[in-house]
Tab-separated table of C-alpha atoms and ligand atoms in Angstrom:
chain	number	residue	atom	x	y	z
A	1	MET	CA	-21.435	-0.330	-3.202
A	2	ILE	CA	-19.613	2.856	-1.725
A	3	ASP	CA	-21.555	5.605	-0.458
A	4	PHE	CA	-19.852	8.406	-2.061
A	5	LEU	CA	-22.610	11.013	-0.950
A	6	LEU	CA	-22.017	10.083	2.611
A	7	LEU	CA	-18.132	10.953	2.040
A	8	LYS	CA	-19.141	14.160	0.326
A	9	ARG	CA	-21.412	15.200	3.324
A	10	ILE	CA	-18.585	14.215	5.775
A	11	ILE	CA	-16.281	16.558	3.820
A	12	SER	CA	-18.910	19.547	3.709
A	13	GLU	CA	-19.502	19.140	7.538
A	14	ASN	CA	-16.214	19.280	8.743
A	15	ASN	CA	-13.016	21.468	8.369
A	16	SER	CA	-9.935	19.741	9.416
A	17	PHE	CA	-8.592	16.442	8.485
A	18	LEU	CA	-5.475	14.100	9.268
A	19	LEU	CA	-4.856	11.625	6.820
A	20	SER	CA	-2.535	8.474	7.388
A	21	THR	CA	-1.514	5.485	5.508
A	22	HIS	CA	0.284	1.947	5.974
A	23	VAL	CA	3.719	1.249	6.906
A	24	ASN	CA	6.322	1.215	3.953
A	25	PRO	CA	3.838	3.262	1.765
A	26	ASP	CA	3.678	2.257	-2.075
A	27	ALA	CA	2.536	4.565	-4.641
A	28	ASP	CA	-1.242	3.700	-3.959
A	29	ALA	CA	-0.766	4.738	-0.458
A	30	ILE	CA	0.916	8.104	-1.089
A	31	GLY	CA	-1.016	8.927	-4.306
A	32	SER	CA	-4.271	8.273	-2.662
A	33	GLU	CA	-3.142	10.785	0.401
A	34	ILE	CA	-2.086	13.241	-1.995
A	35	ALA	CA	-5.091	12.918	-4.157
A	36	PHE	CA	-7.453	13.070	-1.310
A	37	CYS	CA	-5.421	15.923	0.110
A	38	GLN	CA	-5.902	18.043	-2.827
A	39	ILE	CA	-9.759	17.640	-2.988
A	40	LEU	CA	-9.777	18.670	0.530
A	41	LYS	CA	-7.596	21.788	-0.012
A	42	LYS	CA	-9.506	22.921	-3.226
A	43	LEU	CA	-12.728	22.968	-0.788
A	44	GLY	CA	-10.556	25.062	1.695
A	45	LYS	CA	-10.260	22.388	4.362
A	46	THR	CA	-7.172	22.272	6.701
A	47	VAL	CA	-5.235	19.004	5.833
A	48	ASN	CA	-2.227	17.234	7.658
A	49	ILE	CA	-0.863	14.265	6.434
A	50	ILE	CA	1.222	12.201	8.948
A	51	ASN	CA	2.640	8.804	8.165
A	52	HIS	CA	4.291	6.344	10.181
A	53	SER	CA	7.088	5.947	7.625
A	54	LYS	CA	9.309	8.334	5.600
A	55	THR	CA	8.135	8.514	1.968
A	56	PRO	CA	10.393	6.757	-0.221
A	57	TYR	CA	12.659	8.511	-2.287
A	58	TYR	CA	11.190	7.440	-5.679
A	59	LEU	CA	7.542	8.766	-4.566
A	60	GLU	CA	8.789	12.018	-3.141
A	61	PHE	CA	7.614	13.607	-6.698
A	62	LEU	CA	3.971	12.824	-5.729
A	63	ASP	CA	4.460	15.469	-2.991
A	64	PRO	CA	5.850	18.428	-4.520
A	65	GLU	CA	4.463	20.604	-1.967
A	66	ASN	CA	6.015	18.494	0.843
A	67	ILE	CA	2.853	18.004	2.696
A	68	ILE	CA	3.491	14.674	4.200
A	69	GLN	CA	5.237	14.586	7.390
A	70	LYS	CA	6.791	11.432	9.310
A	71	PHE	CA	5.159	10.780	12.546
A	72	ASP	CA	6.898	12.355	15.541
A	73	VAL	CA	5.009	11.742	19.045
A	74	GLU	CA	6.026	15.423	20.200
A	75	LYS	CA	5.059	17.238	17.087
A	76	HIS	CA	1.875	15.279	16.112
A	77	ALA	CA	0.387	13.246	18.817
A	78	HIS	CA	-1.993	16.226	19.903
A	79	LEU	CA	-3.280	16.620	16.454
A	80	PHE	CA	-5.174	13.443	16.670
A	81	ASP	CA	-7.544	14.868	19.179
A	82	GLU	CA	-7.729	18.139	17.606
A	83	VAL	CA	-8.613	17.678	13.988
A	84	ASP	CA	-12.361	17.057	13.060
A	85	VAL	CA	-11.746	13.831	11.052
A	86	LEU	CA	-9.141	11.107	10.878
A	87	VAL	CA	-8.826	9.396	7.599
A	88	ALA	CA	-6.988	6.013	7.015
A	89	LEU	CA	-6.073	5.497	3.493
A	90	ASP	CA	-5.065	1.985	1.815
A	91	LEU	CA	-5.229	-0.131	4.820
A	92	ASN	CA	-8.054	-1.717	6.827
A	93	SER	CA	-6.485	-2.730	10.147
A	94	SER	CA	-4.947	-0.206	12.579
A	95	ASN	CA	-2.027	-2.152	13.318
A	96	ARG	CA	-0.681	-1.139	9.781
A	97	LEU	CA	-0.334	2.523	11.268
A	98	VAL	CA	2.331	1.091	13.552
A	99	LYS	CA	3.332	3.976	16.118
A	100	ILE	CA	0.407	6.011	14.996
A	101	GLU	CA	-1.997	3.396	15.664
A	102	LYS	CA	-2.215	4.121	19.623
A	103	TYR	CA	-3.183	7.821	18.791
A	104	PHE	CA	-5.641	6.856	16.054
A	105	ASN	CA	-7.284	4.306	18.194
A	106	GLN	CA	-7.585	6.564	21.090
A	107	SER	CA	-9.003	9.590	19.611
A	108	ILE	CA	-12.802	10.144	19.878
A	109	LYS	CA	-12.909	12.217	16.771
A	110	LEU	CA	-14.884	10.930	13.600
A	111	LYS	CA	-12.735	8.179	11.608
A	112	ILE	CA	-13.201	6.980	8.122
A	113	CYS	CA	-11.465	4.552	6.239
A	114	ILE	CA	-10.982	4.752	2.458
A	115	ASP	CA	-9.582	1.112	1.372
A	116	HIS	CA	-9.661	-1.712	-1.299
A	117	HIS	CA	-8.627	-4.384	0.902
A	118	GLN	CA	-10.464	-7.644	2.066
A	119	HIS	CA	-11.810	-8.411	5.334
A	120	PRO	CA	-11.719	-5.189	7.133
A	121	GLU	CA	-11.293	-4.893	10.803
A	122	GLU	CA	-13.693	-2.380	12.875
A	123	PHE	CA	-11.641	0.525	13.720
A	124	VAL	CA	-13.408	3.440	12.108
A	125	ASN	CA	-16.919	4.950	12.186
A	126	TYR	CA	-17.507	4.860	8.196
A	127	PHE	CA	-15.969	2.418	5.563
A	128	PHE	CA	-15.659	3.611	2.056
A	129	LEU	CA	-14.297	0.410	1.061
A	130	ASP	CA	-14.706	-2.022	-1.912
A	131	SER	CA	-12.376	-4.751	-2.771
A	132	SER	CA	-13.253	-4.918	-6.049
A	133	TYR	CA	-11.415	-1.593	-6.930
A	134	SER	CA	-7.795	-1.838	-8.336
A	135	ALA	CA	-6.285	0.647	-5.937
A	136	THR	CA	-7.367	3.156	-3.497
A	137	GLY	CA	-6.644	5.741	-5.723
A	138	HIS	CA	-9.216	4.266	-8.199
A	139	ILE	CA	-11.761	4.662	-5.416
A	140	ILE	CA	-10.914	8.509	-4.944
A	141	PHE	CA	-11.143	8.727	-8.779
A	142	ARG	CA	-14.792	7.291	-8.815
A	143	PHE	CA	-15.642	9.551	-5.886
A	144	ILE	CA	-14.802	12.589	-8.128
A	145	LYS	CA	-16.681	11.319	-10.902
A	146	GLU	CA	-19.767	10.487	-9.077
A	147	THR	CA	-19.907	13.545	-6.890
A	148	ASN	CA	-18.122	16.113	-9.182
A	149	ILE	CA	-16.814	17.513	-5.823
A	150	VAL	CA	-13.825	19.223	-7.566
A	151	ASP	CA	-12.448	19.001	-11.160
A	152	LEU	CA	-9.959	16.628	-12.111
A	153	THR	CA	-6.833	18.727	-12.254
A	154	LYS	CA	-3.187	17.601	-13.198
A	155	ASN	CA	-2.478	17.628	-9.476
A	156	ILE	CA	-4.928	14.954	-8.664
A	157	ALA	CA	-4.495	12.922	-11.949
A	158	VAL	CA	-0.939	12.407	-11.331
A	159	PRO	CA	-1.141	10.811	-7.848
A	160	ILE	CA	-4.226	8.596	-9.183
A	161	TYR	CA	-2.454	7.550	-12.013
A	162	ALA	CA	0.763	6.297	-10.099
A	163	ALA	CA	-1.578	4.610	-7.583
A	164	ILE	CA	-3.771	2.861	-10.454
A	165	MET	CA	-0.560	2.029	-12.595
A	166	THR	CA	1.471	0.419	-9.605
A	167	ASP	CA	-1.199	-1.584	-7.825
A	168	LEU	CA	-1.916	-3.147	-11.220
A	169	GLY	CA	1.630	-4.000	-12.115
A	170	SER	CA	1.838	-1.809	-14.872
A	171	PHE	CA	-1.354	-3.048	-16.106
A	172	ARG	CA	-0.664	-6.618	-16.090
A	173	PHE	CA	-2.512	-7.907	-12.985
A	174	ASP	CA	-5.999	-9.231	-12.877
A	175	ARG	CA	-8.201	-6.111	-12.577
A	176	THR	CA	-6.923	-4.431	-15.628
A	177	THR	CA	-10.019	-3.993	-17.757
A	178	SER	CA	-11.361	-1.825	-20.611
A	179	LYS	CA	-13.120	0.364	-17.903
A	180	ILE	CA	-9.488	0.820	-16.095
A	181	HIS	CA	-8.083	1.937	-19.405
A	182	HIS	CA	-10.938	4.295	-20.083
A	183	ILE	CA	-10.090	5.863	-16.596
A	184	ILE	CA	-6.425	6.010	-17.468
A	185	ALA	CA	-7.393	8.053	-20.849
A	186	GLU	CA	-9.085	10.390	-18.613
A	187	LEU	CA	-6.085	10.768	-16.266
A	188	LEU	CA	-3.822	11.601	-19.385
A	189	ASP	CA	-6.278	14.010	-20.810
A	190	ALA	CA	-6.045	15.783	-17.241
A	191	GLY	CA	-2.282	15.834	-17.535
A	192	ALA	CA	-0.839	12.639	-16.262
A	193	ASP	CA	2.391	11.734	-18.236
A	194	PRO	CA	2.702	7.984	-18.143
A	195	VAL	CA	6.247	7.719	-19.280
A	196	ASP	CA	7.473	10.495	-16.707
A	197	ILE	CA	5.661	8.856	-13.918
A	198	TYR	CA	6.805	5.413	-14.625
A	199	ASP	CA	10.538	6.601	-15.072
A	200	LYS	CA	10.251	8.260	-11.538
A	201	ILE	CA	8.955	5.194	-9.857
A	202	TYR	CA	10.875	2.519	-11.561
A	203	ASP	CA	13.783	3.782	-13.406
A	204	GLN	CA	15.287	6.204	-11.111
A	205	SER	CA	16.407	3.518	-8.642
A	206	ASN	CA	19.702	3.973	-6.306
A	207	PHE	CA	22.530	1.823	-7.692
A	208	SER	CA	22.125	0.050	-4.004
A	209	LYS	CA	18.845	-1.191	-4.908
A	210	ILE	CA	20.071	-2.981	-8.113
A	211	LYS	CA	22.785	-4.362	-6.100
A	212	LEU	CA	20.610	-5.727	-3.514
A	213	LEU	CA	17.993	-6.923	-6.206
A	214	GLY	CA	21.160	-8.952	-7.586
A	215	GLU	CA	21.852	-10.698	-4.225
A	216	THR	CA	18.334	-11.446	-3.682
A	217	LEU	CA	17.749	-13.057	-7.040
A	218	SER	CA	20.670	-15.106	-6.463
A	219	SER	CA	18.943	-16.376	-3.204
A	220	ILE	CA	15.903	-17.981	-4.901
A	221	GLN	CA	15.219	-21.256	-4.165
A	222	LEU	CA	12.272	-23.826	-5.328
A	223	ASN	CA	10.121	-26.149	-2.999
A	224	HIS	CA	10.206	-29.668	-4.190
A	225	SER	CA	7.445	-29.399	-6.483
A	226	LYS	CA	9.071	-26.388	-8.095
A	227	GLU	CA	5.742	-24.375	-7.792
A	228	ILE	CA	6.655	-22.218	-4.734
A	229	ALA	CA	9.770	-19.624	-5.062
A	230	TYR	CA	11.232	-18.034	-2.264
A	231	MET	CA	13.946	-15.523	-1.639
A	232	VAL	CA	15.547	-13.937	1.399
A	233	VAL	CA	16.872	-10.514	2.079
A	234	THR	CA	19.045	-10.259	5.129
A	235	GLN	CA	19.911	-7.134	7.252
A	236	GLU	CA	23.552	-7.815	6.436
A	237	ALA	CA	22.973	-7.535	2.633
A	238	VAL	CA	20.807	-4.380	3.449
A	239	LEU	CA	23.875	-2.910	5.122
A	240	ARG	CA	26.482	-3.976	2.650
A	241	THR	CA	24.783	-2.568	-0.331
A	242	GLY	CA	23.576	0.484	1.289
A	243	ALA	CA	19.821	-0.239	0.205
A	244	ASP	CA	16.941	0.538	2.328
A	245	GLU	CA	13.807	-1.206	3.205
A	246	SER	CA	11.468	0.525	1.028
A	247	GLU	CA	13.856	-0.666	-2.118
A	248	VAL	CA	12.697	-4.095	-1.704
A	249	ASP	CA	9.185	-3.517	-2.788
A	250	GLY	CA	8.606	-5.407	-5.878
A	251	PHE	CA	11.436	-7.950	-5.605
A	252	VAL	CA	9.023	-10.788	-4.710
A	253	ASN	CA	7.328	-10.408	-8.010
A	254	TYR	CA	10.485	-12.016	-9.935
A	255	CYS	CA	9.567	-15.351	-7.980
A	256	LEU	CA	6.476	-15.160	-10.193
A	257	SER	CA	8.360	-14.941	-13.476
A	258	ILE	CA	9.601	-18.186	-13.013
A	259	LYS	CA	7.870	-21.135	-15.419
A	260	GLU	CA	5.632	-23.220	-13.166
A	261	VAL	CA	5.845	-21.094	-9.948
A	262	LYS	CA	2.456	-20.118	-8.602
A	263	ILE	CA	3.444	-18.792	-5.240
A	264	GLY	CA	6.333	-16.186	-4.518
A	265	LEU	CA	7.515	-15.530	-1.111
A	266	LEU	CA	9.932	-12.828	-0.072
A	267	PHE	CA	11.520	-13.058	3.575
A	268	PHE	CA	12.929	-9.716	4.737
A	269	GLU	CA	15.088	-9.747	7.909
A	270	MET	CA	14.019	-6.437	9.733
A	271	LYS	CA	16.063	-5.437	12.962
A	272	ASP	CA	13.161	-6.666	15.429
A	273	GLY	CA	11.514	-9.524	13.183
A	274	VAL	CA	10.596	-10.778	9.575
A	275	LYS	CA	8.396	-9.008	6.710
A	276	ILE	CA	7.120	-11.601	4.766
A	277	SER	CA	5.726	-10.706	0.955
A	278	LEU	CA	3.214	-13.026	-0.635
A	279	ARG	CA	2.461	-13.319	-4.254
A	280	SER	CA	0.385	-15.837	-6.489
A	281	LYS	CA	-1.063	-16.493	-9.734
A	282	GLY	CA	-4.607	-17.347	-10.428
A	283	THR	CA	-6.900	-18.244	-7.660
A	284	ILE	CA	-4.407	-19.196	-4.841
A	285	PRO	CA	-5.522	-16.975	-1.747
A	286	VAL	CA	-2.356	-15.839	-0.316
A	287	ASN	CA	-4.446	-13.124	1.835
A	288	LEU	CA	-5.560	-16.107	3.564
A	289	LEU	CA	-2.041	-17.538	3.966
A	290	ALA	CA	-0.916	-14.140	5.388
A	291	GLU	CA	-3.997	-14.030	7.472
A	292	GLU	CA	-2.937	-17.213	9.438
A	293	PHE	CA	0.251	-15.271	10.575
A	294	GLY	CA	-1.381	-12.142	11.373
A	295	GLY	CA	-1.216	-10.266	7.998
A	296	GLY	CA	-3.590	-9.916	5.173
A	297	GLY	CA	-3.927	-8.250	1.545
A	298	HIS	CA	-5.307	-9.317	-1.405
A	299	THR	CA	-5.930	-12.876	-3.340
A	300	ASN	CA	-2.877	-12.699	-5.197
A	301	ALA	CA	-0.760	-9.854	-3.137
A	302	ALA	CA	-0.453	-10.013	0.565
A	303	GLY	CA	2.047	-9.543	3.613
A	304	THR	CA	2.679	-9.791	7.348
A	305	ARG	CA	5.174	-8.645	9.651
A	306	LEU	CA	6.269	-10.924	12.439
A	307	PHE	CA	8.226	-9.557	15.491
A	308	ASP	CA	10.914	-11.215	17.635
A	309	ILE	CA	11.516	-14.135	15.361
A	310	ARG	CA	14.128	-15.264	12.862
A	311	ILE	CA	13.798	-16.117	9.144
A	312	SER	CA	15.209	-19.666	9.903
A	313	GLU	CA	12.361	-20.277	12.529
A	314	ILE	CA	9.317	-19.400	10.235
A	315	LEU	CA	10.639	-20.145	6.700
A	316	THR	CA	9.697	-24.132	6.526
A	317	LYS	CA	6.339	-23.455	8.510
A	318	ILE	CA	5.259	-20.739	5.972
A	319	ILE	CA	6.240	-22.847	3.141
A	320	ASN	CA	4.301	-25.813	4.395
A	321	ARG	CA	1.073	-23.925	4.662
A	322	ALA	CA	1.778	-22.355	1.112
A	323	GLU	CA	1.836	-25.977	0.021
A	324	TYR	CA	-1.359	-26.379	1.546
A	325	TYR	CA	-3.157	-23.436	-0.526
A	326	LEU	CA	-1.339	-24.780	-3.777
A	327	ASN	CA	-3.240	-27.963	-3.186
A	328	GLN	CA	-6.821	-26.605	-2.506
B	1	LIG	P1	3.863	-5.744	0.013
B	1	LIG	O1	4.219	-7.603	0.229
B	1	LIG	O2	3.796	-5.349	-1.045
B	1	LIG	O3	4.276	-5.422	1.396
B	1	LIG	O4	2.254	-6.038	0.362
B	1	LIG	C1	1.196	-6.728	-0.583
B	1	LIG	C2	-0.186	-6.482	-0.059
B	1	LIG	O5	-0.344	-7.318	1.360
B	1	LIG	C3	-0.529	-5.148	0.054
B	1	LIG	O6	-1.853	-5.145	-0.497
B	1	LIG	C4	-0.423	-4.790	1.663
B	1	LIG	O7	-1.582	-3.810	1.843
B	1	LIG	C5	-0.858	-6.203	2.350
B	1	LIG	N1	0.172	-6.260	3.456
B	1	LIG	C6	1.342	-6.206	3.300
B	1	LIG	N2	1.779	-6.302	4.778
B	1	LIG	C7	0.672	-6.468	5.544
B	1	LIG	C8	0.350	-6.512	6.766
B	1	LIG	O8	1.385	-6.812	7.626
B	1	LIG	N3	-1.004	-6.861	7.461
B	1	LIG	C9	-1.853	-6.866	6.381
B	1	LIG	N4	-3.004	-6.910	6.843
B	1	LIG	N5	-1.593	-6.738	5.043
B	1	LIG	C10	-0.305	-6.457	4.623
B	2	LIG	MN1	-3.482	-0.268	-2.506
């Protein structure tokens, strides 16, 4: 149970807030930040949103006032010791803040975390975390409904809709319930336009993304039992197609669209290491697999980043461990 009254009290007792989210932010990360920011602004609070990564172009519409800033040490480091409260959204371990981690952890200001991932690391004073929620945006929706802290206006409904819709895989993932659809009805009544939001996130891609998707799909291989599918994205392919890292978000899901495949893996070659995205069907806990390699996430969607290593050095190891979870 999340103590929403405590969250409300923290807001009322403080004036300035700094919000941040994870590297490679998705629509739940950005949507939660914007929705929470709008609540705070309606209450007259001062809000900064500072992220490690630039907002991907297909999510910029969620931030029409251009509030989110990409972290710059010179410009922003001092803020971590000046604001009253630091708020981490849609993450539960500080390493996902990357360049921001040091400033977040060093600060002696009040720190809170609003999130829906499993197995939190101790890095804040208060957690508002429950992994049964579909999205961090869903937690913010409940917070508004339970405390009546502000009205559910369109500028809050749109980012919350985007957060829930994307984290539920457009309402095809496990936690899609009738309760969720009732929430969605309220968000639509408050002004969220599902056609427009879907179009902006998924159907306004750069051509380069679709070219890279094509190459990535061509790279798919299956393990010997044909239950694990894996794909590779190289830096060379990214540079040649002109796509960027954020555009790879979602590619891994195609692995699970193959008959009999229960685990999907995407190996993304970064400049300084490998980012691995893991997906599964049913009860196969890919978060535990990711945790073995320093990452985490949810039962059916997890990830990790490994530094100073090549894909060829890690691929077989990960597939062997994936086979272990397959057979549990
Ligand atoms: P994605 O594969 O889309 O990047 O991430 C899938 C899920 O795994 C998300 O819920 C995300 O929060 C989590 N995740 C991705 N990368 C990491 C990581 O490096 N560490 C942890 N703890 N979780 C991650
Ligand atoms: Mn999320």
